[in-house]
Each structure stands twice: as C-alpha cells, then as structure tokens.
Amino acid sequence: MGIDREQCIKQVNQYIDAHREDMMQFWKELVSIESGNESQKEGVDEICSKIAEELRGCGAETQTIQMEKKGNFLLADWGKGREKKPVLFIGHMDTVFKEGAAKQNPFRVDEDGNAHGPGVLDMKAGLTIAVFIVKALNDAGYNERPVKIAFAGDEENGHRESGAAAVMLEACEGVAAAFNFETGYLDDGLVVGRKGSFRMTVEVQGVASHSGNAPEKGRNAILEMSHKIIELQNLNDYEHGTSLNVGLITGGTVVNAVPDHCEIKIDIRFTQKERLDQLLEKIDEILAKTYVDGTKTIVHKTVPSAVMEDSEPVMALFHHIEKTAELTGYGKVKPIKVGGWSDSSLVASKGIPVVCGLGARGKGNHSPEEFAVVESVFERAKLIAASVILLDKDLV
C-alpha cells in the first residue's frame, strides 16, 4: 500500500523536532568514543556496536563484519523485502585523531551554536543523522523502500589494510541510490565529484660509510632521493587537477655517517584515470634514473582509489535532492567537486546514483578546530529523509 508522502514528511519532521536532545546526546557519545584509524580499533568497534543496537531498536537487521587490523564494518537492513529497490546510507566510524584527543578537546557547543570535538564533523554528525533518519522513517510508518546501511571502520586510510572496499562494493549492489553522510560544506555545496587517490612508497638503498674517515666510499641514499624528489614535484599539473605530494621522508641514522637508506611516501590525486596513467609513466622514468652511482631504488605501489565523476546517475540524484530542498523549504543547494577521497567514489564506479557531503555543515576537518553547525544536523536529517520519501521512481 502506498503512503501519503506529504504526511509522512510531516511526521518525520515532527519526530526529529521531538528528539533533538536524543540526537545531541547520541552525537556527544559518539564523539566521546575515540576511534582513531591508526590505533583505536576498539573504539571503532564500540561505535559499531552502539549504532547496531540503535538500529535494531527500530527493527533493522544488522551484521558486523569483523576486521582483523582495522575497525569492523557495520551492515544493516531496515524494511528488508519491500518491492522497491533499497536506498543505501554510507558512512565511516573512524577518525584521524590520536589517542587522548577526546580528553583534550571534548564535545561541547559554543555560544554561536557550533559543536566541537574530534570527529564531530567528520563524520560523527553524519552517523547521527543517518541513524535518526531511519528511526524517524520507522516512526512515521514509511514502507516503500528498504534502507541499507554500510558504515566502514577504516575509511580514513582508504581501506588499504582491510577488505572493507569489497564489502562496500557488495553492499551497493542493486540499490536505487546512495546517500553519503560525509562532511557537509558551509555554503550548502553537495559533493558530486571527488578526485581519485594513489599512494606510493619509494626506497633508496645506498652504502654506509664514515663521513670523516672515508666519505668517498659511501653512496648517499638521501642525496639520490633528493634529486628524485625535485623532479617528482615538477610533475604537478594543477590546471588539470593532477597533484603529487611527497609528504613523508625518512633517512639516515647518525649525522656522521653517509646514509645508506632513504624512504619517501607519495600521495597522488587525479580527476581522470587516463591522467594518472600518464603521470605514472613519467614517475617511472624518474625513478629509473640513477643520480648517485651505486644506489638502488625500490618502488612499492598501491591500488588506485576510484574517481567520483559528476556522471548522469550522480547528477540525477543531486537534482532530486535539489528539488526536494526547494519543495520542503530547506533552501538552495549546489553541486561541487572536491579533492578528498571517500567511499562515494567506490559506489559511483558501479554506475549508482550517489551524492556525498550530506552530513552536518561545518569546517576544519582533521584538525583541533573542526566544528559542525548544530542546527544543520536537524536540517539535513529532514532534507535527506524527505529525499528518500519522495524517491518514488528509480533514477536510472
């Protein structure tokens, strides 16, 4: 049986208005649980369990995918078995912050109505929004589409040490649309494009020698790497959205020895796979050169992360949200492209309509200055819930 969509939206809005304090408390509890990507698997897993319990409370089926090294992955299905294709809510439960960040910078709301704390924007506000949309839809009796949840535990490092990317790709099979509750932007830009990313580690092995007694016998690994770094940095092509950053370097052991080892880590961002391929050819040429005789270069490459392009399916979902924003009085939203990677890139690679940056509006990701606009948590929850309710036909 169909639903009265206008009435359903009204009931969802009433639920959200009536549960503002519950949403704030849930958000605060998530921020207070430290879930840094590097070393706080226990915290990520605690958040995973907490969200799963909340979703089960409104009738969702949940499954926790255990990860050995990184945080677990949460899958959930609410309204499973309905005739229409499901929508997918995407998010991640990890942050970039180190141990102790929640004590140094606890959750708080300032006099301007902005919330602060590690991960308050990226993306524990988004997790809160997604969970309470499901609770509100359940309370309003929405019964047209299932809602699937896919929350990863290691998005901040691109799933490079787990099988989470494969889980995410499997989760998006057969969905009508995907909504990613990543960081929202202050100007109400909704993300329809993201750069792909690629990382490399380059090692140079040299020959150690005493820098006073026999410097001529040494083969300086740092010197060899320095030549390479200068040439690598010259490959940046900002005009076409391709960037290369040598972000980390280590080498040597003591100041009075010719260093026999140097290592760098490179982060590459790109807008088209073809441009990445062209860049990698040039990188290989540089790394194949030897500037200091007797040194050896070793290269370790990762699998590139997909680009999110503003494709026809992506723009179809954006325009649906845009129209919903106008109909419901939310206001104007606009499409934007950004440099950072997210799981939306994976989903978009399957041809599925997906829009990113649907979480709370704010600024300062990955820094102590990170903040989220409190009122936007409730506004975005209403907007995306209405977008789900009004998605009466499949977009592609």
Coordinates of C-alpha atoms in Angstrom, one line a residue:
M1 CA 0.0 0.0 0.0
G2 CA 1.3 3.5 -0.9
I3 CA 1.9 6.3 1.5
D4 CA 0.8 9.9 1.8
R5 CA 4.2 11.4 1.2
E6 CA 3.4 14.8 2.4
Q7 CA 2.0 13.5 5.6
C8 CA 5.0 11.1 6.0
I9 CA 7.4 14.0 5.7
K10 CA 5.4 16.0 8.2
Q11 CA 5.6 13.1 10.7
V12 CA 9.3 12.6 10.1
N13 CA 9.9 16.3 10.8
Q14 CA 7.9 16.1 14.0
Y15 CA 9.9 13.1 15.1
I16 CA 13.2 14.9 14.5
D17 CA 12.0 18.1 16.3
A18 CA 10.8 16.0 19.3
H19 CA 14.1 14.1 19.5
R20 CA 16.7 16.9 19.2
E21 CA 18.0 16.2 22.7
D22 CA 18.3 12.5 21.9
M23 CA 20.2 13.3 18.8
M24 CA 22.6 15.6 20.6
Q25 CA 23.2 13.0 23.3
F26 CA 23.9 10.3 20.7
W27 CA 26.2 12.6 18.8
K28 CA 28.1 13.5 22.0
E29 CA 28.5 9.9 23.0
L30 CA 30.0 9.1 19.5
V31 CA 32.5 11.9 19.7
S32 CA 33.5 10.9 23.2
I33 CA 34.5 7.4 22.0
E34 CA 37.9 7.7 20.5
S35 CA 38.0 5.9 17.2
G36 CA 41.3 6.9 15.5
N37 CA 42.1 5.0 12.4
E38 CA 45.7 4.2 13.2
S39 CA 45.5 2.5 16.7
Q40 CA 41.9 2.6 18.1
K41 CA 40.2 -0.4 16.6
E42 CA 38.4 -1.0 20.0
G43 CA 36.8 2.5 19.8
V44 CA 35.6 2.0 16.2
D45 CA 34.2 -1.4 17.2
E46 CA 32.4 0.1 20.2
I47 CA 30.8 2.7 17.9
C48 CA 29.9 -0.1 15.5
S49 CA 28.1 -2.0 18.3
K50 CA 26.4 1.1 19.6
I51 CA 24.9 2.0 16.2
A52 CA 23.9 -1.6 15.6
E53 CA 22.0 -1.6 18.8
E54 CA 20.2 1.6 18.0
L55 CA 19.2 0.3 14.6
R56 CA 18.0 -3.0 15.9
G57 CA 15.7 -1.0 18.2
C58 CA 13.7 0.2 15.2
G59 CA 13.5 -3.2 13.5
A60 CA 16.7 -3.3 11.4
E61 CA 18.7 -6.4 10.8
T62 CA 22.4 -5.9 11.5
Q63 CA 25.6 -7.7 10.6
T64 CA 29.1 -6.8 11.9
I65 CA 31.9 -7.8 9.5
Q66 CA 34.9 -8.5 11.7
M67 CA 38.2 -6.9 10.5
E68 CA 41.5 -8.1 11.9
K69 CA 43.6 -5.0 12.0
K70 CA 41.2 -2.1 11.5
G71 CA 37.7 -1.2 12.7
N72 CA 34.8 -3.5 12.0
F73 CA 32.3 -2.9 9.2
L74 CA 28.6 -2.4 10.0
L75 CA 25.9 -3.6 7.6
A76 CA 22.2 -3.1 8.3
D77 CA 18.9 -3.6 6.6
W78 CA 15.7 -1.8 7.6
G79 CA 12.5 -2.7 5.8
K80 CA 14.1 -5.7 4.0
G81 CA 11.9 -7.4 1.5
R82 CA 9.9 -4.4 0.2
E83 CA 9.2 -4.3 -3.5
K84 CA 11.1 -1.2 -4.5
K85 CA 14.8 -1.0 -4.7
P86 CA 16.6 0.0 -1.5
V87 CA 18.4 3.2 -0.8
L88 CA 21.9 3.0 0.8
F89 CA 23.2 5.2 3.6
I90 CA 27.0 5.3 3.6
G91 CA 29.4 6.5 6.3
H92 CA 32.5 5.7 8.3
M93 CA 33.1 5.3 12.0
D94 CA 36.9 6.1 12.2
T95 CA 38.6 9.5 12.6
V96 CA 42.2 10.7 12.0
F97 CA 42.8 11.7 15.6
K98 CA 45.4 10.4 18.1
E99 CA 44.7 8.8 21.5
G100 CA 43.7 11.4 24.1
A101 CA 42.1 13.8 21.6
A102 CA 38.7 13.5 23.2
K103 CA 40.0 14.5 26.6
Q104 CA 42.0 17.4 25.2
N105 CA 39.1 18.6 23.0
P106 CA 35.8 17.2 24.5
F107 CA 32.4 17.6 22.8
R108 CA 30.9 21.0 23.5
V109 CA 28.6 23.5 21.9
D110 CA 29.8 27.2 21.8
E111 CA 27.7 30.4 22.0
D112 CA 27.4 30.5 18.2
G113 CA 25.7 27.1 18.0
N114 CA 28.7 25.2 16.7
A115 CA 29.7 21.8 18.1
H116 CA 33.4 21.0 18.7
G117 CA 35.4 17.8 19.3
P118 CA 37.4 15.2 17.4
G119 CA 35.4 13.8 14.6
V120 CA 32.4 16.0 15.4
L121 CA 32.1 16.9 11.7
D122 CA 34.0 14.0 10.0
M123 CA 31.8 12.3 10.5
K124 CA 30.0 11.5 13.7
A125 CA 27.4 14.2 13.0
G126 CA 26.7 12.3 9.7
L127 CA 26.4 9.0 11.5
T128 CA 23.9 10.6 13.9
I129 CA 21.9 12.0 11.1
A130 CA 21.7 8.7 9.2
V131 CA 20.7 6.7 12.3
F132 CA 17.9 9.1 13.3
I133 CA 16.6 9.3 9.7
V134 CA 15.9 5.5 9.9
K135 CA 14.3 6.0 13.4
A136 CA 12.1 8.8 12.0
L137 CA 11.1 6.9 8.9
N138 CA 10.2 3.9 11.1
D139 CA 8.1 6.1 13.5
A140 CA 6.3 7.7 10.5
G141 CA 5.3 4.4 9.0
Y142 CA 7.3 4.8 5.8
N143 CA 7.1 1.5 3.9
E144 CA 8.1 1.9 0.3
R145 CA 11.8 1.3 0.1
P146 CA 14.2 -0.6 2.3
V147 CA 17.1 1.3 3.8
K148 CA 20.5 -0.3 3.8
I149 CA 23.4 0.9 6.0
A150 CA 27.1 0.5 5.2
F151 CA 29.4 2.1 7.7
A152 CA 33.1 1.3 7.3
G153 CA 35.6 1.3 10.1
D154 CA 38.7 2.4 8.2
E155 CA 37.7 4.9 5.5
E156 CA 40.4 7.4 6.6
N157 CA 43.2 5.3 5.1
G158 CA 41.2 4.2 2.1
H159 CA 40.7 0.6 3.3
R160 CA 44.3 -0.1 2.5
E161 CA 44.7 -2.7 5.2
S162 CA 41.3 -4.4 5.1
G163 CA 38.8 -5.9 2.8
A164 CA 36.3 -3.1 3.5
A165 CA 36.3 -1.8 0.0
A166 CA 35.0 -5.1 -1.3
V167 CA 32.3 -5.1 1.4
M168 CA 31.2 -1.6 0.4
L169 CA 31.0 -2.6 -3.3
E170 CA 28.9 -5.6 -2.5
A171 CA 26.6 -3.5 -0.3
C172 CA 25.8 -1.2 -3.1
E173 CA 24.6 -3.9 -5.5
G174 CA 21.1 -3.3 -6.6
V175 CA 20.4 -0.1 -4.8
A176 CA 18.4 2.7 -6.3
A177 CA 20.5 5.5 -4.8
A178 CA 23.2 6.1 -2.2
F179 CA 23.5 8.9 0.3
N180 CA 26.9 9.5 1.9
F181 CA 26.7 11.4 5.2
E182 CA 30.3 12.8 4.9
T183 CA 31.2 16.3 5.9
G184 CA 28.8 19.0 4.7
Y185 CA 30.0 22.3 3.5
L186 CA 29.0 25.7 5.0
D187 CA 27.8 27.0 1.6
D188 CA 25.4 24.0 1.2
G189 CA 27.5 22.6 -1.6
L190 CA 26.7 18.9 -2.1
V191 CA 29.6 16.8 -3.5
V192 CA 29.1 15.3 -6.9
G193 CA 32.8 14.8 -7.8
R194 CA 35.9 13.7 -5.9
K195 CA 39.4 13.1 -7.1
G196 CA 40.9 9.6 -7.1
S197 CA 44.0 8.9 -5.0
F198 CA 47.1 6.8 -5.4
R199 CA 50.0 6.2 -3.0
M200 CA 53.5 5.1 -3.5
T201 CA 56.5 4.3 -1.2
V202 CA 59.9 4.7 -2.7
E203 CA 63.1 3.4 -1.1
V204 CA 66.7 4.2 -2.0
Q205 CA 69.4 1.8 -0.8
G206 CA 72.9 3.3 -0.7
V207 CA 76.2 2.4 1.0
A208 CA 77.1 3.5 4.5
S209 CA 80.5 4.9 5.4
H210 CA 82.1 7.2 8.0
S211 CA 81.6 10.8 6.8
G212 CA 85.0 11.8 8.2
N213 CA 87.3 8.8 7.6
A214 CA 86.0 7.5 4.3
P215 CA 83.2 9.7 2.8
E216 CA 84.2 8.7 -0.7
K217 CA 83.4 5.1 0.0
G218 CA 79.8 5.9 0.8
R219 CA 76.8 6.1 -1.5
N220 CA 74.4 8.7 -0.2
A221 CA 70.8 7.5 -0.3
I222 CA 69.4 10.8 0.8
L223 CA 71.2 12.7 -2.0
E224 CA 69.9 10.2 -4.5
M225 CA 66.4 10.7 -3.2
S226 CA 66.7 14.5 -3.2
H227 CA 67.4 14.5 -6.9
K228 CA 64.3 12.3 -7.5
I229 CA 62.0 14.5 -5.2
I230 CA 62.8 17.7 -7.1
E231 CA 61.9 16.0 -10.4
L232 CA 58.8 14.4 -9.0
Q233 CA 57.4 17.7 -7.6
N234 CA 57.8 19.2 -11.1
L235 CA 55.2 16.8 -12.4
N236 CA 52.3 18.6 -10.6
D237 CA 49.6 19.7 -13.1
Y238 CA 47.2 21.8 -11.1
E239 CA 45.4 23.1 -14.2
H240 CA 44.1 19.6 -14.9
G241 CA 43.6 18.6 -11.3
T242 CA 46.6 16.3 -11.0
S243 CA 48.7 16.7 -7.9
L244 CA 51.7 14.9 -6.5
N245 CA 52.9 15.4 -2.9
V246 CA 56.0 13.9 -1.3
G247 CA 54.6 14.1 2.2
L248 CA 56.9 12.0 4.3
I249 CA 60.6 11.3 4.2
T250 CA 63.0 9.3 6.5
G251 CA 66.6 8.6 6.1
G252 CA 70.0 8.1 7.8
T253 CA 70.8 7.1 11.3
V254 CA 73.5 9.5 12.6
V255 CA 74.9 12.8 11.3
N256 CA 78.5 11.5 10.9
A257 CA 77.7 8.6 8.6
V258 CA 76.8 8.6 4.9
P259 CA 73.2 7.4 4.9
D260 CA 72.6 4.0 3.3
H261 CA 68.8 4.3 3.3
C262 CA 66.1 6.8 2.5
E263 CA 62.3 6.4 2.1
I264 CA 59.6 8.7 0.9
K265 CA 55.8 8.4 0.7
I266 CA 53.9 10.0 -2.2
D267 CA 50.3 11.0 -2.3
I268 CA 48.8 11.5 -5.8
R269 CA 45.3 12.9 -6.6
F270 CA 43.7 12.9 -10.1
T271 CA 40.5 13.6 -11.8
Q272 CA 40.7 11.1 -14.6
K273 CA 42.3 7.6 -14.7
E274 CA 43.9 8.4 -18.0
R275 CA 45.8 11.3 -16.4
L276 CA 47.0 9.0 -13.6
D277 CA 48.4 6.6 -16.2
Q278 CA 50.2 9.3 -18.0
L279 CA 51.7 10.6 -14.7
L280 CA 52.8 7.1 -13.6
E281 CA 54.7 6.7 -16.8
K282 CA 56.7 9.9 -16.1
I283 CA 57.2 8.9 -12.4
D284 CA 58.6 5.5 -13.6
E285 CA 61.1 7.3 -15.9
I286 CA 62.3 9.5 -13.0
L287 CA 62.6 6.6 -10.5
A288 CA 64.5 4.5 -13.1
K289 CA 67.3 7.2 -13.3
T290 CA 70.4 6.9 -11.1
Y291 CA 72.0 10.1 -9.9
V292 CA 74.4 8.7 -7.4
D293 CA 76.3 5.7 -8.7
G294 CA 75.9 2.6 -6.5
T295 CA 72.4 3.3 -5.2
K296 CA 69.4 1.2 -5.8
T297 CA 65.7 2.3 -6.0
I298 CA 62.8 0.1 -4.9
V299 CA 59.2 1.2 -5.6
H300 CA 56.0 0.0 -3.8
K301 CA 52.7 0.9 -5.4
T302 CA 49.1 0.6 -4.1
V303 CA 45.9 0.1 -6.0
P304 CA 44.5 3.5 -7.1
S305 CA 41.2 4.7 -5.5
A306 CA 38.5 5.4 -7.9
V307 CA 37.4 8.9 -9.1
M308 CA 33.9 10.1 -8.4
E309 CA 32.7 11.8 -11.5
D310 CA 29.7 14.0 -12.0
S311 CA 28.1 11.4 -14.2
E312 CA 24.5 11.3 -15.3
P313 CA 23.4 9.0 -12.4
V314 CA 25.2 11.2 -9.8
M315 CA 23.6 14.4 -11.2
A316 CA 20.2 12.8 -11.4
L317 CA 20.3 12.2 -7.6
F318 CA 21.7 15.6 -7.0
H319 CA 18.8 17.2 -8.9
H320 CA 16.3 15.1 -6.9
I321 CA 17.8 16.4 -3.6
E322 CA 17.9 19.9 -5.1
K323 CA 14.2 19.7 -6.0
T324 CA 13.4 18.2 -2.5
A325 CA 15.3 21.1 -0.9
E326 CA 13.1 23.6 -2.8
L327 CA 9.8 21.8 -2.1
T328 CA 10.5 21.4 1.6
G329 CA 11.8 24.9 2.2
Y330 CA 15.3 23.8 3.0
G331 CA 16.7 26.4 0.5
K332 CA 19.2 26.2 -2.3
V333 CA 21.9 23.6 -2.6
K334 CA 24.6 23.5 -5.3
P335 CA 26.8 20.8 -6.8
I336 CA 30.5 20.9 -6.0
K337 CA 33.7 18.9 -6.7
V338 CA 36.4 18.4 -4.1
G339 CA 39.8 16.9 -3.8
G340 CA 39.4 14.4 -0.9
W341 CA 38.5 10.8 -1.5
S342 CA 35.5 9.0 0.1
D343 CA 33.5 5.8 -0.3
S344 CA 31.3 7.6 -2.7
S345 CA 34.0 7.1 -5.3
L346 CA 33.6 3.3 -5.0
V347 CA 29.9 3.5 -5.3
A348 CA 29.9 5.8 -8.2
S349 CA 32.3 3.5 -10.1
K350 CA 29.4 1.0 -10.2
G351 CA 27.2 3.5 -12.0
I352 CA 25.0 4.0 -9.0
P353 CA 23.5 7.5 -8.2
V354 CA 25.3 8.8 -5.2
V355 CA 25.8 12.2 -3.6
C356 CA 28.3 12.9 -0.9
G357 CA 28.7 15.6 1.8
L358 CA 25.2 15.2 3.2
G359 CA 26.3 15.3 6.8
A360 CA 26.2 18.4 9.1
R361 CA 27.6 21.6 7.7
G362 CA 31.0 22.7 9.1
K363 CA 34.6 23.3 8.6
G364 CA 38.1 22.3 9.8
N365 CA 38.2 18.5 9.2
H366 CA 41.1 16.6 10.7
S367 CA 42.2 19.5 13.0
P368 CA 41.5 20.7 16.5
E369 CA 39.5 23.5 15.0
E370 CA 37.0 21.1 13.5
F371 CA 33.4 22.2 14.1
A372 CA 29.8 21.4 13.0
V373 CA 26.8 23.7 12.9
V374 CA 24.4 22.1 15.3
E375 CA 21.2 23.3 13.6
S376 CA 22.3 21.7 10.4
V377 CA 22.2 18.2 11.9
F378 CA 18.4 18.5 12.2
E379 CA 18.0 20.4 8.9
R380 CA 20.0 17.8 7.0
A381 CA 18.1 14.9 8.6
K382 CA 14.8 16.4 7.4
L383 CA 16.2 17.0 3.9
I384 CA 17.5 13.6 3.3
A385 CA 14.6 11.8 4.9
A386 CA 12.3 13.8 2.6
S387 CA 14.6 12.9 -0.4
V388 CA 14.1 9.2 0.4
I389 CA 10.3 9.6 0.8
L390 CA 10.0 11.4 -2.5
L391 CA 12.1 9.0 -4.4
D392 CA 9.1 7.3 -5.9
K393 CA 10.8 6.3 -9.2
D394 CA 14.2 4.8 -9.8
L395 CA 16.7 7.4 -11.2
V396 CA 18.4 5.0 -13.6

